[in-house]
PDB file of C-alpha atoms in Angstrom:
ATOM      1  CA  ARG H   1     -43.739  -2.079  28.900  1.00  0.00           C
ATOM      2  CA  ARG H   2     -46.949  -1.444  30.829  1.00  0.00           C
ATOM      3  CA  TYR H   3     -49.120  -2.943  28.062  1.00  0.00           C
ATOM      4  CA  PHE H   4     -46.831  -5.972  27.952  1.00  0.00           C
ATOM      5  CA  GLN H   5     -47.134  -6.421  31.725  1.00  0.00           C
ATOM      6  CA  LEU H   6     -50.924  -6.381  31.432  1.00  0.00           C
ATOM      7  CA  TYR H   7     -50.742  -8.949  28.640  1.00  0.00           C
ATOM      8  CA  LEU H   8     -48.570 -11.269  30.734  1.00  0.00           C
ATOM      9  CA  GLN H   9     -50.952 -10.921  33.687  1.00  0.00           C
ATOM     10  CA  TYR H  10     -53.790 -11.905  31.355  1.00  0.00           C
ATOM     11  CA  MET H  11     -51.935 -14.969  30.048  1.00  0.00           C
ATOM     12  CA  ILE H  12     -51.002 -16.195  33.533  1.00  0.00           C
ATOM     13  CA  GLY H  13     -54.305 -15.402  35.227  1.00  0.00           C
ATOM     14  CA  VAL H  14     -56.931 -16.068  32.563  1.00  0.00           C
ATOM     15  CA  THR H  15     -55.645 -18.394  29.848  1.00  0.00           C
ATOM     16  CA  SER H  16     -54.960 -22.109  30.221  1.00  0.00           C
ATOM     17  CA  LEU H  17     -51.440 -21.797  28.770  1.00  0.00           C
ATOM     18  CA  SER H  18     -48.584 -23.522  30.565  1.00  0.00           C
ATOM     19  CA  ILE H  19     -45.780 -21.393  31.982  1.00  0.00           C
ATOM     20  CA  SER H  20     -43.376 -22.792  29.370  1.00  0.00           C
ATOM     21  CA  ASN H  21     -45.681 -21.615  26.549  1.00  0.00           C
ATOM     22  CA  ILE H  22     -46.073 -18.217  28.180  1.00  0.00           C
ATOM     23  CA  ARG H  23     -42.292 -17.989  28.439  1.00  0.00           C
ATOM     24  CA  PHE H  24     -41.960 -18.564  24.676  1.00  0.00           C
ATOM     25  CA  GLN H  25     -44.456 -15.774  23.992  1.00  0.00           C
ATOM     26  CA  TYR H  26     -42.650 -13.516  26.458  1.00  0.00           C
ATOM     27  CA  TYR H  27     -39.354 -13.833  24.602  1.00  0.00           C
ATOM     28  CA  ARG H  28     -40.909 -13.312  21.172  1.00  0.00           C
ATOM     29  CA  VAL H  29     -43.047 -10.299  22.074  1.00  0.00           C
ATOM     30  CA  SER H  30     -40.324  -8.659  24.172  1.00  0.00           C
ATOM     31  CA  GLU H  31     -37.909  -9.043  21.243  1.00  0.00           C
ATOM     32  CA  PHE H  32     -40.423  -7.187  19.069  1.00  0.00           C
ATOM     33  CA  LEU H  33     -40.969  -4.439  21.655  1.00  0.00           C
ATOM     34  CA  GLU H  34     -37.215  -3.931  22.036  1.00  0.00           C
ATOM     35  CA  TYR H  35     -37.038  -3.499  18.258  1.00  0.00           C
ATOM     36  CA  CYS H  36     -39.780  -0.876  18.513  1.00  0.00           C
ATOM     37  CA  ASP H  37     -37.714   0.980  21.119  1.00  0.00           C
ATOM     38  CA  THR H  38     -34.667   1.075  18.861  1.00  0.00           C
ATOM     39  CA  LYS H  39     -36.803   2.453  16.010  1.00  0.00           C
ATOM     40  CA  GLY H  40     -38.693   4.946  18.165  1.00  0.00           C
ATOM     41  CA  LEU H  41     -42.021   3.209  17.453  1.00  0.00           C
ATOM     42  CA  SER H  42     -45.061   3.172  19.736  1.00  0.00           C
ATOM     43  CA  VAL H  43     -47.302   0.101  19.784  1.00  0.00           C
ATOM     44  CA  LEU H  44     -50.266   2.503  19.904  1.00  0.00           C
ATOM     45  CA  ALA H  45     -49.371   4.037  16.543  1.00  0.00           C
ATOM     46  CA  ILE H  46     -47.503   1.305  14.682  1.00  0.00           C
ATOM     47  CA  THR H  47     -48.383   0.902  11.002  1.00  0.00           C
ATOM     48  CA  ALA H  48     -48.622  -1.972   8.540  1.00  0.00           C
ATOM     49  CA  GLN H  49     -45.452  -0.689   6.877  1.00  0.00           C
ATOM     50  CA  ASP H  50     -43.639  -0.728  10.228  1.00  0.00           C
ATOM     51  CA  MET H  51     -44.674  -4.347  10.724  1.00  0.00           C
ATOM     52  CA  ASP H  52     -43.598  -5.271   7.204  1.00  0.00           C
ATOM     53  CA  GLU H  53     -40.150  -3.842   7.871  1.00  0.00           C
ATOM     54  CA  TYR H  54     -39.944  -5.777  11.142  1.00  0.00           C
ATOM     55  CA  PHE H  55     -40.821  -9.089   9.500  1.00  0.00           C
ATOM     56  CA  LYS H  56     -38.224  -8.459   6.814  1.00  0.00           C
ATOM     57  CA  HIS H  57     -35.764  -7.675   9.600  1.00  0.00           C
ATOM     58  CA  ILE H  58     -36.261 -11.039  11.351  1.00  0.00           C
ATOM     59  CA  ASP H  59     -36.683 -13.094   8.158  1.00  0.00           C
ATOM     60  CA  SER H  60     -33.132 -14.374   7.971  1.00  0.00           C
ATOM     61  CA  ASP H  61     -31.542 -17.598   9.149  1.00  0.00           C
ATOM     62  CA  ILE H  62     -34.643 -18.793  11.026  1.00  0.00           C
ATOM     63  CA  LEU H  63     -36.847 -21.738  10.202  1.00  0.00           C
ATOM     64  CA  PRO H  64     -40.313 -21.093   8.712  1.00  0.00           C
ATOM     65  CA  ASP H  65     -41.935 -22.644  11.783  1.00  0.00           C
ATOM     66  CA  THR H  66     -40.011 -20.274  14.077  1.00  0.00           C
ATOM     67  CA  PHE H  67     -40.940 -17.290  11.897  1.00  0.00           C
ATOM     68  CA  ASN H  68     -44.608 -18.289  12.001  1.00  0.00           C
ATOM     69  CA  GLY H  69     -44.459 -18.624  15.774  1.00  0.00           C
ATOM     70  CA  LYS H  70     -43.077 -15.111  16.186  1.00  0.00           C
ATOM     71  CA  ALA H  71     -45.642 -13.614  13.810  1.00  0.00           C
ATOM     72  CA  ALA H  72     -48.499 -15.410  15.587  1.00  0.00           C
ATOM     73  CA  ASP H  73     -47.390 -14.467  19.113  1.00  0.00           C
ATOM     74  CA  ILE H  74     -47.049 -10.798  18.224  1.00  0.00           C
ATOM     75  CA  TYR H  75     -50.491 -10.986  16.586  1.00  0.00           C
ATOM     76  CA  LYS H  76     -51.970 -12.349  19.838  1.00  0.00           C
ATOM     77  CA  PHE H  77     -50.452  -9.428  21.732  1.00  0.00           C
ATOM     78  CA  PHE H  78     -52.051  -6.946  19.333  1.00  0.00           C
ATOM     79  CA  ARG H  79     -55.383  -8.784  19.558  1.00  0.00           C
ATOM     80  CA  PHE H  80     -55.225  -8.289  23.322  1.00  0.00           C
ATOM     81  CA  MET H  81     -54.587  -4.580  22.756  1.00  0.00           C
ATOM     82  CA  VAL H  82     -57.652  -4.395  20.496  1.00  0.00           C
ATOM     83  CA  VAL H  83     -59.918  -6.225  22.946  1.00  0.00           C
ATOM     84  CA  LYS H  84     -58.806  -3.949  25.803  1.00  0.00           C
ATOM     85  CA  GLY H  85     -59.513  -0.886  23.668  1.00  0.00           C
ATOM     86  CA  PHE H  86     -55.919   0.384  23.545  1.00  0.00           C
ATOM     87  CA  ILE H  87     -55.846   0.266  19.722  1.00  0.00           C
ATOM     88  CA  LYS H  88     -58.560  -0.102  17.052  1.00  0.00           C
ATOM     89  CA  ASN H  89     -57.038  -2.713  14.752  1.00  0.00           C
ATOM     90  CA  VAL H  90     -54.164  -5.175  14.517  1.00  0.00           C
ATOM     91  CA  PRO H  91     -51.650  -3.448  12.189  1.00  0.00           C
ATOM     92  CA  TYR H  92     -51.087  -6.492   9.938  1.00  0.00           C
ATOM     93  CA  LYS H  93     -52.773  -9.561   8.458  1.00  0.00           C
ATOM     94  CA  LEU H  94     -51.238 -12.679   9.979  1.00  0.00           C
ATOM     95  CA  GLU H  95     -52.223 -14.887   7.025  1.00  0.00           C
ATOM     96  CA  TYR H  96     -50.200 -12.710   4.669  1.00  0.00           C
ATOM     97  CA  TYR H  97     -46.948 -13.506   6.462  1.00  0.00           C
ATOM     98  CA  LEU H  98     -47.387 -17.162   7.415  1.00  0.00           C
ATOM     99  CA  LYS H  99     -44.948 -19.450   5.620  1.00  0.00           C
ATOM    100  CA  ASN H 100     -45.499 -22.945   4.328  1.00  0.00           C
ATOM    101  CA  VAL H 101     -44.138 -25.465   6.799  1.00  0.00           C
ATOM    102  CA  VAL H 102     -43.294 -29.038   5.882  1.00  0.00           C
ATOM    103  CA  PRO H 103     -43.869 -31.296   8.923  1.00  0.00           C
ATOM    104  CA  THR H 104     -40.755 -33.159  10.034  1.00  0.00           C
ATOM    105  CA  HIS H 105     -40.503 -36.150  12.325  1.00  0.00           C
ATOM    106  CA  HIS H 106     -37.530 -36.474  14.648  1.00  0.00           C
ATOM    107  CA  ASP H 107     -36.704 -40.064  15.567  1.00  0.00           C
ATOM    108  CA  ARG H 108     -35.663 -39.827  19.222  1.00  0.00           C
ATOM    109  CA  ALA H 109     -36.380 -43.296  20.557  1.00  0.00           C
ATOM    110  CA  LEU H 110     -33.219 -44.533  22.250  1.00  0.00           C
ATOM    111  CA  PRO H 111     -31.322 -47.580  20.936  1.00  0.00           C
ATOM    112  CA  GLU H 112     -31.329 -50.592  23.233  1.00  0.00           C
ATOM    113  CA  ASP H 113     -27.594 -50.343  23.891  1.00  0.00           C
ATOM    114  CA  VAL H 114     -27.960 -46.803  25.273  1.00  0.00           C
ATOM    115  CA  VAL H 115     -30.737 -47.854  27.669  1.00  0.00           C
ATOM    116  CA  SER H 116     -28.798 -50.987  28.593  1.00  0.00           C
ATOM    117  CA  LYS H 117     -25.761 -48.911  29.593  1.00  0.00           C
ATOM    118  CA  MET H 118     -27.935 -46.750  31.828  1.00  0.00           C
ATOM    119  CA  LEU H 119     -29.669 -49.675  33.520  1.00  0.00           C
ATOM    120  CA  THR H 120     -26.420 -51.606  34.014  1.00  0.00           C
ATOM    121  CA  ASN H 121     -24.841 -48.623  35.803  1.00  0.00           C
ATOM    122  CA  LEU H 122     -27.939 -47.260  37.504  1.00  0.00           C
ATOM    123  CA  HIS H 123     -26.961 -48.702  40.886  1.00  0.00           C
ATOM    124  CA  GLN H 124     -24.063 -46.211  40.981  1.00  0.00           C
ATOM    125  CA  PHE H 125     -26.415 -43.189  40.838  1.00  0.00           C
ATOM    126  CA  PRO H 126     -27.885 -41.543  43.960  1.00  0.00           C
ATOM    127  CA  GLU H 127     -31.182 -43.111  45.005  1.00  0.00           C
ATOM    128  CA  ASN H 128     -33.394 -40.147  44.100  1.00  0.00           C
ATOM    129  CA  LEU H 129     -31.870 -39.933  40.613  1.00  0.00           C
ATOM    130  CA  ARG H 130     -32.312 -43.697  40.143  1.00  0.00           C
ATOM    131  CA  LEU H 131     -35.987 -43.565  41.013  1.00  0.00           C
ATOM    132  CA  MET H 132     -36.650 -40.473  38.913  1.00  0.00           C
ATOM    133  CA  TYR H 133     -34.944 -42.140  35.956  1.00  0.00           C
ATOM    134  CA  LEU H 134     -37.129 -45.236  36.331  1.00  0.00           C
ATOM    135  CA  HIS H 135     -40.234 -43.055  35.951  1.00  0.00           C
ATOM    136  CA  LEU H 136     -38.877 -41.848  32.622  1.00  0.00           C
ATOM    137  CA  TRP H 137     -37.881 -45.305  31.423  1.00  0.00           C
ATOM    138  CA  CYS H 138     -40.978 -47.190  32.617  1.00  0.00           C
ATOM    139  CA  LEU H 139     -43.689 -44.584  32.062  1.00  0.00           C
ATOM    140  CA  GLY H 140     -42.385 -41.993  29.610  1.00  0.00           C
ATOM    141  CA  LEU H 141     -43.434 -39.154  31.925  1.00  0.00           C
ATOM    142  CA  ARG H 142     -42.483 -35.552  31.303  1.00  0.00           C
ATOM    143  CA  ILE H 143     -39.655 -34.601  33.631  1.00  0.00           C
ATOM    144  CA  ASN H 144     -41.688 -31.805  35.246  1.00  0.00           C
ATOM    145  CA  GLU H 145     -44.350 -34.412  36.067  1.00  0.00           C
ATOM    146  CA  VAL H 146     -41.740 -36.593  37.776  1.00  0.00           C
ATOM    147  CA  CYS H 147     -40.468 -33.624  39.766  1.00  0.00           C
ATOM    148  CA  THR H 148     -43.939 -32.768  41.099  1.00  0.00           C
ATOM    149  CA  ILE H 149     -45.172 -36.236  42.112  1.00  0.00           C
ATOM    150  CA  LYS H 150     -46.857 -36.109  45.521  1.00  0.00           C
ATOM    151  CA  GLY H 151     -46.642 -38.652  48.332  1.00  0.00           C
ATOM    152  CA  ASP H 152     -50.172 -39.972  47.767  1.00  0.00           C
ATOM    153  CA  ALA H 153     -49.655 -40.549  44.012  1.00  0.00           C
ATOM    154  CA  TYR H 154     -49.096 -44.309  44.219  1.00  0.00           C
ATOM    155  CA  TYR H 155     -51.873 -46.742  45.015  1.00  0.00           C
ATOM    156  CA  GLU H 156     -53.040 -50.309  44.492  1.00  0.00           C
ATOM    157  CA  ARG H 157     -56.493 -51.370  43.267  1.00  0.00           C
ATOM    158  CA  ASN H 158     -57.751 -54.880  42.547  1.00  0.00           C
ATOM    159  CA  GLY H 159     -54.206 -56.190  42.380  1.00  0.00           C
ATOM    160  CA  ASP H 160     -53.011 -53.519  39.924  1.00  0.00           C
ATOM    161  CA  THR H 161     -50.630 -50.684  40.783  1.00  0.00           C
ATOM    162  CA  TRP H 162     -51.200 -47.104  39.616  1.00  0.00           C
ATOM    163  CA  ILE H 163     -49.852 -43.574  39.734  1.00  0.00           C
ATOM    164  CA  ARG H 164     -52.010 -40.446  39.773  1.00  0.00           C
ATOM    165  CA  LEU H 165     -50.295 -37.175  38.893  1.00  0.00           C
ATOM    166  CA  TYR H 166     -50.906 -33.678  37.601  1.00  0.00           C
ATOM    167  CA  GLN H 167     -49.887 -32.751  34.066  1.00  0.00           C
ATOM    168  CA  ASN H 168     -48.682 -29.152  34.125  1.00  0.00           C
ATOM    169  CA  LYS H 169     -48.700 -28.920  30.343  1.00  0.00           C
ATOM    170  CA  MET H 170     -52.266 -30.219  29.955  1.00  0.00           C
ATOM    171  CA  LYS H 171     -53.476 -28.675  33.220  1.00  0.00           C
ATOM    172  CA  ALA H 172     -55.217 -31.935  34.088  1.00  0.00           C
ATOM    173  CA  GLU H 173     -54.695 -35.062  36.175  1.00  0.00           C
ATOM    174  CA  LYS H 174     -53.989 -38.453  34.673  1.00  0.00           C
ATOM    175  CA  THR H 175     -53.857 -41.961  36.123  1.00  0.00           C
ATOM    176  CA  VAL H 176     -51.786 -44.686  34.488  1.00  0.00           C
ATOM    177  CA  PRO H 177     -50.738 -48.224  35.469  1.00  0.00           C
ATOM    178  CA  ILE H 178     -47.181 -48.745  36.688  1.00  0.00           C
ATOM    179  CA  PRO H 179     -45.019 -51.845  37.175  1.00  0.00           C
ATOM    180  CA  ALA H 180     -45.473 -53.497  40.565  1.00  0.00           C
ATOM    181  CA  THR H 181     -41.700 -53.333  41.167  1.00  0.00           C
ATOM    182  CA  LEU H 182     -41.662 -49.554  40.716  1.00  0.00           C
ATOM    183  CA  TYR H 183     -44.661 -49.278  43.030  1.00  0.00           C
ATOM    184  CA  GLU H 184     -42.882 -51.273  45.750  1.00  0.00           C
ATOM    185  CA  LEU H 185     -39.674 -49.252  45.361  1.00  0.00           C
ATOM    186  CA  MET H 186     -41.580 -45.983  45.673  1.00  0.00           C
ATOM    187  CA  LYS H 187     -43.630 -47.056  48.690  1.00  0.00           C
ATOM    188  CA  ALA H 188     -40.409 -48.087  50.456  1.00  0.00           C
ATOM    189  CA  TYR H 189     -38.718 -44.784  49.526  1.00  0.00           C
ATOM    190  CA  ILE H 190     -41.692 -42.705  50.706  1.00  0.00           C
ATOM    191  CA  GLU H 191     -41.739 -44.556  54.036  1.00  0.00           C
ATOM    192  CA  LYS H 192     -37.976 -44.251  54.505  1.00  0.00           C
ATOM    193  CA  MET H 193     -37.945 -40.528  53.718  1.00  0.00           C
ATOM    194  CA  HIS H 194     -41.069 -39.850  55.843  1.00  0.00           C
ATOM    195  CA  ILE H 195     -42.848 -38.172  52.913  1.00  0.00           C
ATOM    196  CA  THR H 196     -46.369 -37.045  53.759  1.00  0.00           C
ATOM    197  CA  PRO H 197     -49.259 -37.476  51.282  1.00  0.00           C
ATOM    198  CA  ASP H 198     -49.269 -33.805  50.250  1.00  0.00           C
ATOM    199  CA  ALA H 199     -45.467 -33.391  50.063  1.00  0.00           C
ATOM    200  CA  TYR H 200     -43.302 -33.721  46.970  1.00  0.00           C
ATOM    201  CA  VAL H 201     -41.681 -37.142  46.678  1.00  0.00           C
ATOM    202  CA  PHE H 202     -38.527 -35.742  45.082  1.00  0.00           C
ATOM    203  CA  GLN H 203     -37.545 -32.592  46.935  1.00  0.00           C
ATOM    204  CA  ASN H 204     -34.911 -29.889  46.714  1.00  0.00           C
ATOM    205  CA  LYS H 205     -32.981 -28.843  49.802  1.00  0.00           C
ATOM    206  CA  ASN H 206     -35.789 -26.486  50.847  1.00  0.00           C
ATOM    207  CA  GLY H 207     -38.529 -29.095  50.611  1.00  0.00           C
ATOM    208  CA  GLY H 208     -39.917 -27.827  47.323  1.00  0.00           C
ATOM    209  CA  ALA H 209     -40.197 -29.754  44.080  1.00  0.00           C
ATOM    210  CA  PHE H 210     -36.926 -31.008  42.619  1.00  0.00           C
ATOM    211  CA  LYS H 211     -35.930 -28.821  39.660  1.00  0.00           C
ATOM    212  CA  SER H 212     -36.020 -30.514  36.257  1.00  0.00           C
ATOM    213  CA  GLY H 213     -32.910 -28.622  35.167  1.00  0.00           C
ATOM    214  CA  THR H 214     -31.050 -29.783  38.266  1.00  0.00           C
ATOM    215  CA  PHE H 215     -32.038 -33.381  37.557  1.00  0.00           C
ATOM    216  CA  THR H 216     -30.757 -33.201  33.978  1.00  0.00           C
ATOM    217  CA  LYS H 217     -27.474 -31.559  35.011  1.00  0.00           C
ATOM    218  CA  GLN H 218     -26.844 -34.124  37.748  1.00  0.00           C
ATOM    219  CA  MET H 219     -27.664 -37.021  35.433  1.00  0.00           C
ATOM    220  CA  ILE H 220     -25.327 -35.762  32.713  1.00  0.00           C
ATOM    221  CA  ALA H 221     -22.550 -35.133  35.258  1.00  0.00           C
ATOM    222  CA  LYS H 222     -22.908 -38.658  36.678  1.00  0.00           C
ATOM    223  CA  CYS H 223     -22.984 -40.198  33.190  1.00  0.00           C
ATOM    224  CA  ARG H 224     -19.745 -38.420  32.338  1.00  0.00           C
ATOM    225  CA  GLU H 225     -18.188 -39.507  35.616  1.00  0.00           C
ATOM    226  CA  LEU H 226     -19.064 -43.145  34.879  1.00  0.00           C
ATOM    227  CA  GLY H 227     -18.177 -42.926  31.202  1.00  0.00           C
ATOM    228  CA  ILE H 228     -21.732 -43.595  30.023  1.00  0.00           C
ATOM    229  CA  SER H 229     -22.305 -42.246  26.523  1.00  0.00           C
ATOM    230  CA  CYS H 230     -23.127 -43.287  22.987  1.00  0.00           C
ATOM    231  CA  GLY H 231     -20.947 -41.163  20.762  1.00  0.00           C
ATOM    232  CA  ASP H 232     -21.950 -37.546  21.351  1.00  0.00           C
ATOM    233  CA  TYR H 233     -25.197 -38.600  23.018  1.00  0.00           C
ATOM    234  CA  ILE H 234     -25.292 -38.526  26.808  1.00  0.00           C
ATOM    235  CA  PHE H 235     -28.780 -37.942  28.248  1.00  0.00           C
ATOM    236  CA  ARG H 236     -32.046 -36.179  27.394  1.00  0.00           C
ATOM    237  CA  THR H 237     -35.181 -36.680  29.485  1.00  0.00           C
ATOM    238  CA  HIS H 238     -37.758 -36.230  26.710  1.00  0.00           C
ATOM    239  CA  ASP H 239     -36.265 -38.986  24.564  1.00  0.00           C
ATOM    240  CA  TYR H 240     -37.778 -41.516  26.944  1.00  0.00           C
ATOM    241  CA  ARG H 241     -41.314 -40.423  25.975  1.00  0.00           C
ATOM    242  CA  HIS H 242     -40.413 -41.345  22.390  1.00  0.00           C
ATOM    243  CA  THR H 243     -38.828 -44.604  23.538  1.00  0.00           C
ATOM    244  CA  VAL H 244     -41.859 -45.698  25.587  1.00  0.00           C
ATOM    245  CA  SER H 245     -44.438 -44.731  22.946  1.00  0.00           C
ATOM    246  CA  THR H 246     -42.462 -46.445  20.175  1.00  0.00           C
ATOM    247  CA  ALA H 247     -42.071 -49.607  22.263  1.00  0.00           C
ATOM    248  CA  LEU H 248     -45.787 -49.684  23.057  1.00  0.00           C
ATOM    249  CA  TYR H 249     -46.749 -49.248  19.408  1.00  0.00           C
ATOM    250  CA  SER H 250     -44.304 -51.901  18.200  1.00  0.00           C
ATOM    251  CA  GLN H 251     -45.842 -54.331  20.710  1.00  0.00           C
ATOM    252  CA  GLY H 252     -49.340 -53.781  19.308  1.00  0.00           C
ATOM    253  CA  SER H 253     -50.773 -50.961  21.422  1.00  0.00           C
ATOM    254  CA  SER H 254     -53.186 -48.661  19.593  1.00  0.00           C
ATOM    255  CA  LEU H 255     -52.478 -44.970  19.062  1.00  0.00           C
ATOM    256  CA  GLN H 256     -55.515 -44.217  21.235  1.00  0.00           C
ATOM    257  CA  ALA H 257     -54.099 -46.244  24.129  1.00  0.00           C
ATOM    258  CA  ILE H 258     -50.678 -44.588  23.795  1.00  0.00           C
ATOM    259  CA  ARG H 259     -52.360 -41.167  23.604  1.00  0.00           C
ATOM    260  CA  ASP H 260     -54.080 -41.771  26.947  1.00  0.00           C
ATOM    261  CA  PHE H 261     -50.948 -43.277  28.506  1.00  0.00           C
ATOM    262  CA  LEU H 262     -48.780 -40.290  27.558  1.00  0.00           C
ATOM    263  CA  GLY H 263     -51.531 -37.784  28.334  1.00  0.00           C
ATOM    264  CA  HIS H 264     -51.879 -36.194  24.890  1.00  0.00           C
ATOM    265  CA  LYS H 265     -54.946 -34.321  23.714  1.00  0.00           C
ATOM    266  CA  SER H 266     -54.903 -35.741  20.188  1.00  0.00           C
ATOM    267  CA  GLU H 267     -53.653 -38.736  18.249  1.00  0.00           C
ATOM    268  CA  GLU H 268     -51.838 -36.379  15.876  1.00  0.00           C
ATOM    269  CA  MET H 269     -49.561 -35.373  18.731  1.00  0.00           C
ATOM    270  CA  THR H 270     -49.041 -39.030  19.673  1.00  0.00           C
ATOM    271  CA  LYS H 271     -47.921 -39.846  16.130  1.00  0.00           C
ATOM    272  CA  GLN H 272     -45.021 -37.424  16.608  1.00  0.00           C
ATOM    273  CA  TYR H 273     -43.807 -39.617  19.473  1.00  0.00           C
ATOM    274  CA  VAL H 274     -44.016 -42.976  17.711  1.00  0.00           C
ATOM    275  CA  ASP H 275     -40.687 -43.138  15.915  1.00  0.00           C
ATOM    276  CA  TYR H 276     -40.104 -45.201  12.773  1.00  0.00           C
ATOM    277  CA  LEU H 277     -43.880 -45.081  12.145  1.00  0.00           C
ATOM    278  CA  PRO H 278     -43.505 -44.754   8.333  1.00  0.00           C
ATOM    279  CA  GLU H 279     -41.154 -47.752   8.281  1.00  0.00           C
ATOM    280  CA  MET H 280     -43.591 -49.751  10.417  1.00  0.00           C
ATOM    281  CA  ILE H 281     -46.430 -48.962   7.999  1.00  0.00           C
ATOM    282  CA  ASP H 282     -44.293 -49.946   4.990  1.00  0.00           C
ATOM    283  CA  THR H 283     -43.337 -53.225   6.649  1.00  0.00           C
ATOM    284  CA  ALA H 284     -46.962 -54.020   7.499  1.00  0.00           C
ATOM    285  CA  ASN H 285     -47.996 -53.268   3.890  1.00  0.00           C
ATOM    286  CA  GLU H 286     -45.303 -55.551   2.480  1.00  0.00           C
ATOM    287  CA  GLU H 287     -46.303 -58.366   4.823  1.00  0.00           C
ATOM    288  CA  TYR H 288     -49.966 -57.972   3.907  1.00  0.00           C
ATOM    289  CA  PHE H 289     -49.535 -57.887   0.147  1.00  0.00           C
ATOM    290  CA  SER H 290     -46.975 -60.675   0.112  1.00  0.00           C
ATOM    291  CA  ASN H 291     -49.590 -63.026   1.599  1.00  0.00           C
ATOM    292  CA  GLU H 292     -51.258 -64.746  -1.378  1.00  0.00           C
TER     293      GLU H 292
END
């Protein structure tokens, strides 16, 4: 437990990992350490055979990508132990256990009728939920970015309106253009609510940042109350990043422009957010080769 505490302190204090990524590693490594407890194993004396038995133990009913993630996170923990001098070597070769993973693309862009239902009924939602939703629909922001927008985030320059915010996941700021209507709505809301430049625009009852989980729960509850659904689908915040990126690409925006707009580090990540991309490429090919 003490070694694990030191490792978590290292990840939070030294690495550039987001808290959500650290949380994933926490669950995976703690699951392994609990297994060691049940088997009477010490991380200071664990063997390659012990690790082989553990990987066989978890290798059932989990996806290859999940298995690889667990194996890699435990490996990172052991690498930390080696660097700190607690053990001499990592007790297994990561490459030996990694499984072949076939990339899959999940089409999550929302159909127009789903978005239309939301917009038609949006006036019935509380004002803060309405405005937070518009940031998802217009800008494809991550919900934690919406929750941590500050009062000085919105500004106008040379007739264009912008938002400047901090990306927790990327640990960097980004500035993107926003619709003038959204800008005007937000300036009016900030003035009405007496929000100072350094305060959160969307606040919880204690003045802190509005919780993303609270937002999702309240949105789903209101959708159910109003009868807004599309089959089993009700509401997911991250789907709007797919919707915005797909709409931009279908209207002729480049992957590089969408990458910068969403705040991705690479175009490969952006491609995962442009839904129906293979179909778009096929259609473009057919149009090109059908032109004599």
